[in-house]
CSV table of C-alpha atoms in Angstrom, one decimal:
chain,number,residue,atom,x,y,z
A,133,MET,CA,-56.9,-1.6,-61.3
A,134,ILE,CA,-53.9,-3.1,-59.4
A,135,ARG,CA,-52.1,-5.5,-61.6
A,136,ARG,CA,-50.0,-8.1,-59.9
A,137,ASP,CA,-49.9,-11.9,-59.7
A,138,PHE,CA,-51.8,-13.5,-56.9
A,139,SER,CA,-50.9,-16.7,-55.1
A,140,GLU,CA,-52.1,-19.0,-52.6
A,141,ARG,CA,-50.8,-16.8,-50.0
A,142,ASP,CA,-53.3,-14.2,-50.9
A,143,ILE,CA,-56.1,-16.6,-50.0
A,144,HIS,CA,-54.9,-16.7,-46.5
A,145,MET,CA,-54.5,-12.9,-46.4
A,146,ALA,CA,-57.9,-12.3,-47.9
A,147,LEU,CA,-59.5,-14.7,-45.5
A,148,ASP,CA,-57.7,-13.0,-42.5
A,149,GLY,CA,-58.6,-9.5,-43.6
A,150,GLU,CA,-55.1,-8.6,-44.5
A,151,LEU,CA,-55.3,-8.0,-48.1
A,152,PRO,CA,-55.2,-4.2,-48.9
A,153,GLY,CA,-58.5,-2.9,-49.9
A,154,ASP,CA,-57.4,-1.6,-53.3
A,155,GLU,CA,-56.3,-5.2,-54.3
A,156,ARG,CA,-59.6,-6.9,-53.4
A,157,ALA,CA,-61.3,-6.4,-56.9
A,158,ALA,CA,-58.3,-7.8,-58.6
A,159,TYR,CA,-58.1,-10.6,-56.1
A,160,ASP,CA,-61.6,-11.6,-56.6
A,161,ALA,CA,-61.2,-11.5,-60.5
A,162,TRP,CA,-58.2,-13.8,-60.1
A,163,LEU,CA,-60.3,-16.1,-57.9
A,164,ASP,CA,-63.0,-16.3,-60.5
A,165,ALA,CA,-60.5,-17.2,-63.2
A,166,ASN,CA,-58.9,-19.9,-61.1
A,167,PRO,CA,-61.6,-22.6,-60.0
A,168,GLU,CA,-59.0,-24.5,-58.2
A,169,MET,CA,-57.9,-21.6,-56.0
A,170,LYS,CA,-61.6,-20.6,-55.5
A,171,ALA,CA,-62.5,-24.1,-54.4
A,172,ARG,CA,-59.5,-23.9,-51.9
A,173,SER,CA,-60.6,-20.5,-50.7
A,174,ALA,CA,-64.1,-21.9,-50.2
A,175,ARG,CA,-62.7,-24.9,-48.1
A,176,PHE,CA,-60.6,-22.7,-45.9
A,177,THR,CA,-63.5,-20.3,-45.3
A,178,ALA,CA,-65.7,-23.3,-44.3
A,179,ASP,CA,-63.1,-24.6,-42.1
A,180,ARG,CA,-62.8,-21.3,-40.3
A,181,ALA,CA,-66.5,-21.1,-39.8
A,182,ALA,CA,-66.3,-24.7,-38.2
A,183,LEU,CA,-63.5,-23.7,-36.0
A,184,ARG,CA,-65.3,-20.7,-34.7
A,185,ALA,CA,-68.5,-22.7,-34.1
A,186,ALA,CA,-66.7,-25.4,-32.3
A,187,PHE,CA,-65.4,-22.9,-29.8
A,188,ALA,CA,-68.1,-20.4,-29.7
A,189,ASP,CA,-69.9,-21.7,-26.6
A,190,VAL,CA,-66.9,-21.3,-24.4
A,191,LEU,CA,-67.6,-17.5,-24.3
A,192,ASP,CA,-71.0,-18.2,-23.0
A,193,GLU,CA,-70.0,-20.6,-20.3
A,194,ALA,CA,-70.0,-19.3,-16.7
A,195,VAL,CA,-66.4,-18.6,-15.6
A,196,PRO,CA,-65.3,-21.1,-12.9
A,197,GLY,CA,-65.4,-19.4,-9.5
A,198,HIS,CA,-61.7,-20.2,-8.6
A,199,LEU,CA,-60.6,-18.2,-11.7
A,200,HIS,CA,-62.3,-15.1,-10.3
A,201,LYS,CA,-61.0,-15.7,-6.9
A,202,VAL,CA,-57.4,-15.8,-8.3
A,203,VAL,CA,-57.7,-12.5,-9.8
A,204,LEU,CA,-59.4,-10.9,-6.7
A,205,GLY,CA,-56.6,-12.2,-4.5
A,206,GLU,CA,-59.0,-14.5,-2.6
A,207,VAL,CA,-56.6,-17.4,-2.9
A,208,PRO,CA,-52.9,-17.3,-2.2
A,209,VAL,CA,-50.8,-16.9,-5.3
A,210,LYS,CA,-48.1,-19.6,-5.3
A,211,ALA,CA,-44.8,-19.6,-7.1
A,212,ALA,CA,-45.1,-20.2,-10.7
A,213,VAL,CA,-45.2,-23.9,-10.7
A,214,PRO,CA,-47.3,-25.0,-13.6
A,215,ARG,CA,-50.1,-27.3,-12.7
A,216,SER,CA,-49.5,-30.6,-14.1
A,217,ARG,CA,-52.7,-31.3,-15.8
A,218,TRP,CA,-52.6,-28.8,-18.6
A,219,TRP,CA,-49.2,-29.5,-19.9
A,220,LEU,CA,-49.8,-33.3,-19.7
A,221,ALA,CA,-52.8,-32.6,-21.9
A,222,ALA,CA,-50.6,-30.5,-24.2
A,223,ALA,CA,-48.1,-33.3,-24.6
A,224,ALA,CA,-51.0,-35.8,-25.2
A,225,ALA,CA,-52.2,-33.7,-28.0
A,226,VAL,CA,-49.4,-35.1,-30.0
A,227,LEU,CA,-50.7,-38.6,-29.5
A,228,LEU,CA,-54.3,-37.8,-30.2
A,229,ALA,CA,-53.7,-38.5,-33.8
A,230,VAL,CA,-53.1,-42.1,-32.8
A,231,GLY,CA,-56.3,-42.5,-30.7
A,232,GLY,CA,-58.5,-40.3,-32.7
A,233,LEU,CA,-57.7,-39.4,-36.1
A,234,GLY,CA,-55.1,-41.7,-37.1
A,235,GLY,CA,-54.0,-42.5,-40.6
A,236,TYR,CA,-52.7,-39.3,-41.6
A,237,PHE,CA,-49.4,-39.3,-43.4
A,238,ALA,CA,-47.7,-36.0,-43.3
A,239,GLY,CA,-46.8,-36.0,-46.9
A,240,ILE,CA,-49.4,-33.9,-48.6
A,241,ASP,CA,-48.5,-30.7,-50.4
A,242,GLY,CA,-46.4,-28.3,-48.4
A,243,ILE,CA,-46.6,-30.2,-45.2
A,244,GLY,CA,-43.9,-32.4,-43.7
A,245,GLN,CA,-41.1,-30.4,-45.4
A,246,GLU,CA,-40.1,-28.9,-42.1
A,247,ASP,CA,-39.8,-32.2,-40.3
A,248,PRO,CA,-38.2,-34.7,-42.7
A,249,ALA,CA,-36.6,-36.7,-39.8
A,250,GLU,CA,-39.9,-38.3,-38.6
A,251,ASP,CA,-40.7,-39.3,-42.2
A,252,ARG,CA,-37.4,-40.7,-42.7
A,253,LEU,CA,-37.6,-42.8,-39.5
A,254,ALA,CA,-41.0,-44.0,-40.4
A,255,GLU,CA,-40.1,-44.9,-44.0
A,256,GLN,CA,-37.0,-46.8,-42.9
A,257,ALA,CA,-38.9,-48.8,-40.2
A,258,ILE,CA,-41.8,-49.5,-42.6
A,259,ALA,CA,-39.3,-50.6,-45.4
A,260,ALA,CA,-37.5,-52.9,-42.9
A,261,HIS,CA,-40.8,-54.4,-41.7
A,262,VAL,CA,-42.1,-55.0,-45.2
A,263,ILE,CA,-38.9,-56.9,-46.2
A,264,TYR,CA,-38.2,-58.9,-43.0
A,265,ALA,CA,-41.5,-59.5,-41.5
A,266,ALA,CA,-42.6,-61.4,-44.6
A,267,GLU,CA,-39.6,-63.8,-44.4
A,268,LYS,CA,-40.4,-67.2,-42.9
A,269,ARG,CA,-36.9,-68.6,-42.0
A,270,HIS,CA,-34.7,-65.6,-42.4
A,271,ALA,CA,-36.7,-62.9,-40.5
A,272,VAL,CA,-34.1,-62.3,-37.8
A,273,GLU,CA,-30.4,-62.7,-37.3
A,274,VAL,CA,-30.5,-63.6,-33.6
A,275,PRO,CA,-33.6,-65.6,-32.4
A,276,ALA,CA,-35.5,-64.9,-29.2
A,277,SER,CA,-34.0,-68.1,-27.7
A,278,ASP,CA,-30.8,-66.2,-27.5
A,279,LYS,CA,-32.4,-63.1,-26.0
A,280,ASP,CA,-29.7,-62.0,-23.6
A,281,HIS,CA,-27.0,-62.1,-26.6
A,282,LEU,CA,-29.5,-60.3,-28.8
A,283,GLN,CA,-29.9,-57.4,-26.3
A,284,THR,CA,-26.3,-57.0,-25.5
A,285,TRP,CA,-25.2,-57.2,-29.2
A,286,LEU,CA,-27.9,-54.8,-30.4
A,287,SER,CA,-27.1,-52.5,-27.5
A,288,ASN,CA,-23.4,-52.3,-28.3
A,289,ARG,CA,-24.1,-51.8,-32.0
A,290,ILE,CA,-26.5,-48.9,-31.8
A,291,GLY,CA,-25.1,-47.4,-28.7
A,292,LEU,CA,-27.9,-47.4,-26.3
A,293,ASN,CA,-29.2,-49.7,-23.7
A,294,LEU,CA,-31.9,-51.8,-25.6
A,295,VAL,CA,-34.2,-54.0,-23.5
A,296,ALA,CA,-36.7,-55.9,-25.8
A,297,PRO,CA,-40.1,-55.1,-24.4
A,298,ASP,CA,-42.3,-57.9,-23.1
A,299,LEU,CA,-45.4,-57.8,-25.2
A,300,THR,CA,-47.0,-61.0,-24.1
A,301,ALA,CA,-49.8,-59.0,-22.3
A,302,ASP,CA,-50.7,-57.7,-25.8
A,303,GLY,CA,-50.4,-61.3,-27.3
A,304,PHE,CA,-47.1,-60.8,-29.0
A,305,GLN,CA,-44.0,-63.0,-28.6
A,306,LEU,CA,-40.4,-61.9,-29.4
A,307,VAL,CA,-39.3,-63.8,-32.5
A,308,GLY,CA,-35.8,-62.1,-32.6
A,309,GLY,CA,-33.9,-59.1,-33.9
A,310,ARG,CA,-31.4,-57.9,-36.4
A,311,LEU,CA,-29.1,-55.0,-37.1
A,312,LEU,CA,-29.9,-52.6,-40.0
A,313,PRO,CA,-28.5,-49.6,-41.6
A,314,ALA,CA,-30.4,-46.3,-40.8
A,315,GLY,CA,-29.2,-43.3,-42.8
A,316,GLU,CA,-25.6,-42.8,-41.7
A,317,SER,CA,-26.3,-44.7,-38.5
A,318,LYS,CA,-27.6,-48.1,-37.4
A,319,ALA,CA,-30.9,-49.3,-36.2
A,320,ALA,CA,-32.0,-52.3,-34.2
A,321,MET,CA,-35.1,-54.2,-35.5
A,322,LEU,CA,-37.1,-56.5,-33.1
A,323,LEU,CA,-39.7,-58.7,-34.5
A,324,TYR,CA,-42.8,-59.9,-32.7
A,325,GLU,CA,-45.5,-62.5,-33.7
A,326,ASP,CA,-49.0,-63.2,-32.1
A,327,GLY,CA,-50.8,-66.6,-32.0
A,328,ASN,CA,-52.2,-66.0,-35.5
A,329,GLY,CA,-48.8,-65.3,-37.1
A,330,GLN,CA,-49.4,-61.6,-37.3
A,331,ARG,CA,-46.2,-59.7,-37.0
A,332,ILE,CA,-45.2,-56.4,-35.8
A,333,SER,CA,-41.7,-54.8,-35.6
A,334,LEU,CA,-39.9,-52.3,-33.4
A,335,PHE,CA,-37.4,-50.1,-35.0
A,336,VAL,CA,-35.0,-48.3,-32.7
A,337,THR,CA,-32.3,-45.8,-33.9
A,338,THR,CA,-30.0,-43.4,-32.3
A,339,GLU,CA,-30.1,-41.2,-35.3
A,340,SER,CA,-32.4,-38.4,-34.2
A,341,THR,CA,-32.8,-34.7,-34.5
A,342,GLU,CA,-32.3,-32.2,-31.6
A,343,ASN,CA,-35.9,-31.3,-31.8
A,344,ALA,CA,-37.8,-34.0,-30.1
A,345,LYS,CA,-41.1,-34.8,-31.5
A,346,GLY,CA,-43.8,-37.4,-31.4
A,347,THR,CA,-46.2,-38.1,-34.2
A,348,TYR,CA,-47.9,-40.8,-36.2
A,349,ALA,CA,-47.6,-42.0,-39.8
A,350,ALA,CA,-49.4,-44.3,-42.0
A,351,ALA,CA,-48.6,-45.5,-45.5
A,352,GLN,CA,-51.8,-45.6,-47.7
A,353,ASP,CA,-52.1,-49.3,-48.3
A,354,GLY,CA,-49.2,-50.9,-46.3
A,355,PRO,CA,-48.4,-51.3,-42.6
A,356,GLU,CA,-48.7,-48.4,-40.4
A,357,ALA,CA,-45.9,-46.8,-38.1
A,358,VAL,CA,-46.4,-45.3,-34.8
A,359,TYR,CA,-43.2,-43.4,-34.0
A,360,TRP,CA,-41.5,-41.1,-31.6
A,361,LEU,CA,-38.3,-39.1,-31.9
A,362,ASP,CA,-36.5,-37.8,-28.9
A,363,LYS,CA,-33.2,-36.3,-28.5
A,364,GLY,CA,-30.6,-39.2,-29.1
A,365,TYR,CA,-33.1,-41.8,-30.1
A,366,GLY,CA,-36.1,-42.6,-32.3
A,367,CYS,CA,-38.4,-45.5,-32.2
A,368,ALA,CA,-41.1,-46.8,-34.5
A,369,VAL,CA,-43.7,-49.6,-34.1
A,370,VAL,CA,-44.8,-51.0,-37.4
A,371,GLY,CA,-47.6,-53.4,-38.2
A,372,SER,CA,-50.8,-54.0,-40.0
A,373,LEU,CA,-53.0,-54.1,-37.1
A,374,PRO,CA,-56.3,-52.2,-36.4
A,375,ARG,CA,-55.3,-48.7,-35.4
A,376,GLU,CA,-56.3,-48.8,-31.9
A,377,ARG,CA,-54.6,-52.1,-31.2
A,378,LEU,CA,-51.2,-50.9,-32.9
A,379,ALA,CA,-51.4,-47.6,-30.8
A,380,GLU,CA,-52.0,-49.8,-27.7
A,381,VAL,CA,-49.0,-52.2,-28.4
A,382,ALA,CA,-46.8,-49.3,-29.3
A,383,ARG,CA,-47.6,-47.5,-26.1
A,384,SER,CA,-46.7,-50.6,-24.1
A,385,ALA,CA,-43.5,-51.1,-26.2
A,386,TYR,CA,-42.4,-47.5,-25.9
A,387,THR,CA,-42.9,-47.3,-22.1
A,388,GLN,CA,-40.8,-50.4,-21.7
A,389,LEU,CA,-38.1,-49.2,-24.2
A,390,VAL,CA,-37.9,-45.9,-22.3
A,391,ASN,CA,-37.6,-47.7,-19.0
A,392,GLY,CA,-34.9,-49.8,-20.5
A,393,LEU,CA,-32.9,-46.9,-21.8
A,394,ALA,CA,-32.8,-45.5,-18.3
A,395,SER,CA,-31.9,-48.8,-16.6
B,233,MET,CA,-61.8,-3.4,-7.1
B,234,ASP,CA,-59.1,-1.6,-9.1
B,235,GLU,CA,-59.3,-1.1,-12.8
B,236,LYS,CA,-56.5,-3.4,-13.7
B,237,LYS,CA,-58.2,-6.3,-11.9
B,238,ALA,CA,-61.6,-5.5,-13.5
B,239,ALA,CA,-59.9,-5.5,-16.9
B,240,ILE,CA,-58.3,-8.9,-16.3
B,241,LEU,CA,-61.7,-10.4,-15.1
B,242,GLY,CA,-63.2,-9.2,-18.4
B,243,GLU,CA,-60.7,-11.1,-20.5
B,244,ILE,CA,-61.2,-14.5,-18.8
B,245,PRO,CA,-63.8,-15.9,-21.2
B,246,ARG,CA,-61.4,-15.0,-24.1
B,247,LEU,CA,-58.5,-16.6,-22.4
B,248,ARG,CA,-60.5,-19.7,-21.6
B,249,ARG,CA,-61.5,-20.0,-25.4
B,250,TYR,CA,-57.9,-19.8,-26.4
B,251,ALA,CA,-56.8,-22.3,-23.9
B,252,ARG,CA,-59.5,-24.6,-24.9
B,253,SER,CA,-58.4,-24.6,-28.6
B,254,LEU,CA,-54.9,-25.1,-27.6
B,255,LEU,CA,-55.5,-28.0,-25.2
B,256,ARG,CA,-59.0,-29.3,-25.9
B,257,ASP,CA,-59.5,-30.7,-22.4
B,258,ARG,CA,-61.6,-28.5,-20.4
B,259,ASP,CA,-60.0,-28.8,-17.1
B,260,ALA,CA,-56.5,-28.7,-18.4
B,261,ALA,CA,-57.4,-25.5,-20.3
B,262,ASP,CA,-58.7,-23.9,-17.2
B,263,ASP,CA,-55.6,-24.9,-15.4
B,264,LEU,CA,-53.6,-23.0,-18.0
B,265,VAL,CA,-55.8,-20.0,-17.6
B,266,GLN,CA,-55.3,-20.2,-13.8
B,267,ASP,CA,-51.5,-20.3,-14.2
B,268,CYS,CA,-51.7,-17.4,-16.6
B,269,LEU,CA,-53.9,-15.2,-14.2
B,270,GLU,CA,-51.5,-16.1,-11.3
B,271,ARG,CA,-48.5,-15.0,-13.4
B,272,ALA,CA,-50.3,-11.8,-14.4
B,273,LEU,CA,-51.0,-10.9,-10.8
B,274,VAL,CA,-47.4,-11.3,-9.8
B,275,ARG,CA,-46.4,-9.0,-12.7
B,276,LEU,CA,-49.2,-6.6,-12.5
B,277,ASP,CA,-46.6,-3.8,-12.2
B,278,ASN,CA,-45.1,-4.8,-15.6
B,279,TRP,CA,-48.4,-4.0,-17.2
B,280,GLN,CA,-47.9,-0.6,-19.0
B,281,THR,CA,-50.7,1.9,-18.8
B,282,GLY,CA,-52.5,1.9,-22.2
B,283,GLU,CA,-51.4,-1.5,-23.3
B,284,SER,CA,-54.3,-3.8,-24.1
B,285,PRO,CA,-55.1,-6.2,-21.3
B,286,ARG,CA,-56.0,-8.7,-23.9
B,287,ARG,CA,-52.7,-8.5,-25.8
B,288,TRP,CA,-50.8,-8.7,-22.4
B,289,LEU,CA,-52.6,-11.7,-21.1
B,290,PHE,CA,-52.5,-13.6,-24.2
B,291,THR,CA,-48.8,-13.0,-24.4
B,292,ILE,CA,-48.4,-14.3,-21.0
B,293,MET,CA,-50.5,-17.4,-21.6
B,294,HIS,CA,-48.8,-18.2,-24.8
B,295,HIS,CA,-45.4,-18.1,-23.2
B,296,LEU,CA,-46.7,-20.5,-20.6
B,297,PHE,CA,-48.1,-22.8,-23.2
B,298,ILE,CA,-45.0,-22.8,-25.4
B,299,ASP,CA,-42.3,-23.0,-22.6
B,300,GLN,CA,-44.1,-26.0,-21.3
B,301,MET,CA,-44.5,-27.7,-24.6
B,302,ARG,CA,-40.8,-27.4,-25.2
B,303,LYS,CA,-39.9,-28.7,-21.6
B,304,VAL,CA,-42.0,-31.7,-22.3
B,305,ASN,CA,-40.4,-32.4,-25.5
B,306,ARG,CA,-36.8,-31.8,-24.2
B,307,ARG,CA,-36.9,-34.3,-21.3
B,308,GLY,CA,-36.4,-37.9,-22.4
B,309,GLU,CA,-38.4,-39.2,-19.5
B,310,ALA,CA,-41.4,-36.9,-20.2
B,311,ALA,CA,-41.7,-38.7,-23.6
B,312,MET,CA,-43.7,-41.2,-21.7
B,313,LEU,CA,-46.1,-38.8,-20.1
B,314,PRO,CA,-48.1,-38.2,-23.4
B,315,LEU,CA,-48.8,-41.9,-23.6
B,316,GLU,CA,-50.5,-42.0,-20.2
B,317,ALA,CA,-52.2,-38.6,-20.5
B,318,GLY,CA,-53.2,-39.5,-24.0
B,319,GLU,CA,-55.6,-42.1,-22.6
B,320,ALA,CA,-57.4,-39.6,-20.6
B,321,VAL,CA,-57.5,-36.9,-23.4
B,322,ALA,CA,-58.5,-39.3,-26.0
B,323,GLN,CA,-61.9,-39.8,-24.3
B,324,PRO,CA,-64.8,-38.2,-26.1
B,325,ALA,CA,-64.7,-34.6,-25.1
B,326,GLU,CA,-67.8,-33.3,-23.3
B,327,GLN,CA,-70.0,-30.8,-25.0
B,328,MET,CA,-69.0,-31.4,-28.5
B,329,GLU,CA,-72.3,-32.0,-30.0
B,330,SER,CA,-71.8,-32.6,-33.8
B,331,ILE,CA,-69.5,-34.9,-35.5
B,332,ALA,CA,-68.2,-32.1,-37.6
B,333,SER,CA,-67.3,-30.1,-34.6
B,334,ARG,CA,-65.6,-32.9,-32.9
B,335,GLU,CA,-63.6,-33.7,-36.0
B,336,ILE,CA,-62.4,-30.3,-36.5
B,337,VAL,CA,-61.4,-30.0,-32.7
B,338,ASP,CA,-59.5,-33.3,-33.1
B,339,ALA,CA,-57.7,-32.2,-36.2
B,340,LEU,CA,-56.7,-28.9,-34.6
B,341,GLN,CA,-55.1,-30.9,-31.7
B,342,ALA,CA,-53.2,-33.0,-34.2
B,343,ILE,CA,-51.3,-30.1,-35.9
B,344,SER,CA,-48.2,-28.7,-34.4
B,345,PRO,CA,-48.5,-26.5,-31.3
B,346,ASP,CA,-46.9,-23.5,-33.1
B,347,ARG,CA,-49.2,-23.7,-36.1
B,348,ARG,CA,-52.2,-24.3,-33.9
B,349,ALA,CA,-51.4,-21.2,-31.9
B,350,ALA,CA,-50.9,-19.0,-34.9
B,351,LEU,CA,-54.0,-20.3,-36.7
B,352,VAL,CA,-56.3,-20.1,-33.6
B,353,MET,CA,-55.0,-16.5,-32.8
B,354,VAL,CA,-56.0,-15.2,-36.2
B,355,ALA,CA,-59.0,-17.5,-37.3
B,356,ILE,CA,-60.9,-17.7,-33.9
B,357,GLU,CA,-59.5,-14.9,-31.7
B,358,GLY,CA,-59.5,-12.4,-34.5
B,359,PHE,CA,-56.2,-10.9,-34.0
B,360,SER,CA,-54.5,-9.2,-37.0
B,361,TYR,CA,-51.3,-10.6,-38.3
B,362,ALA,CA,-49.3,-7.8,-36.7
B,363,GLU,CA,-50.9,-8.4,-33.3
B,364,ALA,CA,-50.7,-12.1,-33.4
B,365,ALA,CA,-46.9,-12.0,-34.5
B,366,ASN,CA,-46.3,-9.7,-31.7
B,367,ILE,CA,-48.1,-11.9,-29.1
B,368,LEU,CA,-46.4,-15.0,-30.4
B,369,GLY,CA,-42.9,-13.3,-30.5
B,370,VAL,CA,-42.2,-14.2,-34.1
B,371,PRO,CA,-41.7,-12.3,-37.4
B,372,ALA,CA,-44.8,-11.7,-39.5
B,373,GLY,CA,-43.4,-13.9,-42.3
B,374,THR,CA,-43.1,-16.9,-39.9
B,375,LEU,CA,-46.6,-16.3,-38.6
B,376,MET,CA,-48.1,-16.1,-42.1
B,377,SER,CA,-46.2,-19.4,-42.9
B,378,ARG,CA,-47.5,-21.2,-39.7
B,379,ILE,CA,-51.1,-20.0,-40.6
B,380,ALA,CA,-50.9,-21.3,-44.1
B,381,ARG,CA,-49.4,-24.5,-43.2
B,382,GLY,CA,-51.7,-24.9,-40.3
B,383,ARG,CA,-54.7,-24.4,-42.5
B,384,GLU,CA,-53.5,-26.9,-45.1
B,385,GLU,CA,-52.6,-29.5,-42.5
B,386,LEU,CA,-56.0,-29.1,-40.8
B,387,ARG,CA,-57.7,-29.5,-44.2
B,388,GLY,CA,-55.6,-32.6,-44.9
B,389,LEU,CA,-56.5,-34.1,-41.8
B,390,LEU,CA,-60.3,-33.6,-42.2
B,391,ASP,CA,-60.1,-34.9,-45.9
B,392,ASP,CA,-58.5,-38.0,-44.4
B,393,THR,CA,-61.1,-38.4,-41.8
B,394,ALA,CA,-63.8,-37.9,-44.3
B,395,ARG,CA,-62.2,-40.5,-46.5
B,396,ARG,CA,-62.0,-43.0,-43.7
B,397,ARG,CA,-65.6,-42.4,-42.8
B,398,ALA,CA,-66.5,-43.1,-46.4
B,399,ILE,CA,-64.6,-46.3,-46.5
B,400,ARG,CA,-66.3,-47.5,-43.2
B,401,ILE,CA,-69.7,-46.8,-44.6
B,402,VAL,CA,-68.7,-48.8,-47.8
B,403,GLU,CA,-67.5,-51.6,-45.7
B,404,LYS,CA,-70.7,-51.9,-43.7
């Protein structure tokens, strides 16, 4: 019998048929002796079955006629310009977490270690929101009544053209903004309030990794952050709104922010 | 019809399944397949005799997918596109009968493209680690790490969804 230590890695290998045959018996014995690993193996096995089932029908679908025609040369082959639809959908996949699943914080075991930048941005944005959105009289340094100065000042300090998004269509009025530290850089925080006194904040920083990435984060019991990182800047929208509403407001804010950057 | 074209036609159902798992949206997935087929036809001469058509076509499609994902991420202005496209894609997908099925498809879309591709390649498409690493153009160790992280992330998302569903039921 092969004697070696098994680990979680072997669970994946066994599931994928990559475990050498002569190690199988020892692996099974190891699994039996480790209920936690056995349960994990069972969950992964069930997930794989569910994945296969979810896409099994695709093989039985009739192949769309135009795909046949492409292969048979019955439609002219154009230069390799990707059709827009599929890569838009690919990019949108990132945002599905906001609309569909939501609430998943990339902090569970072994995940999120590769992408600490997003976590850092979201944590800073949430921390700032928790501290300042709760302040009645000292929430902002520059009030919305001085909006032009607020925008110029923050733009100069953080080093990009910051235009405070107009969120009145979403029911939010600008309260004002402030300058904050963000790691070794600076961040602008813009605070908004709706008619019920519910507040959300926008957190914009120029500290961002090369690898642009968009995702979504939520703290367990506190406010949630919808955030994006792009080359050169990062942005988070934080609030304790229902998820769909927060995603909607964030979408509107982000679109305006990006337009502002380019103006 | 020549043999090469017949072999390509035979792979279309598999390509469609792979594309669907990468992109979820049916039309978008078929567009990706069409791009892949067009590129394959242009490069028909590069296809070595004896090379598996499946491996060849999956490699082409994977490159199209990953290149485009990177382009979308690199361009600042493109960062807005997902917001608009997200609205369309977030609609309930057709033909996803069960809640469990929809949940796992949603979760799959929420993990990173690299991990999603690695996991799907092995768990759904049934490629070996060596084949999948070759198609994806990464070392076997990287592939294994993507699969492991992808599985953990997927499970985390499903646990999270289940917890939220439980909370909603309690609240009712």
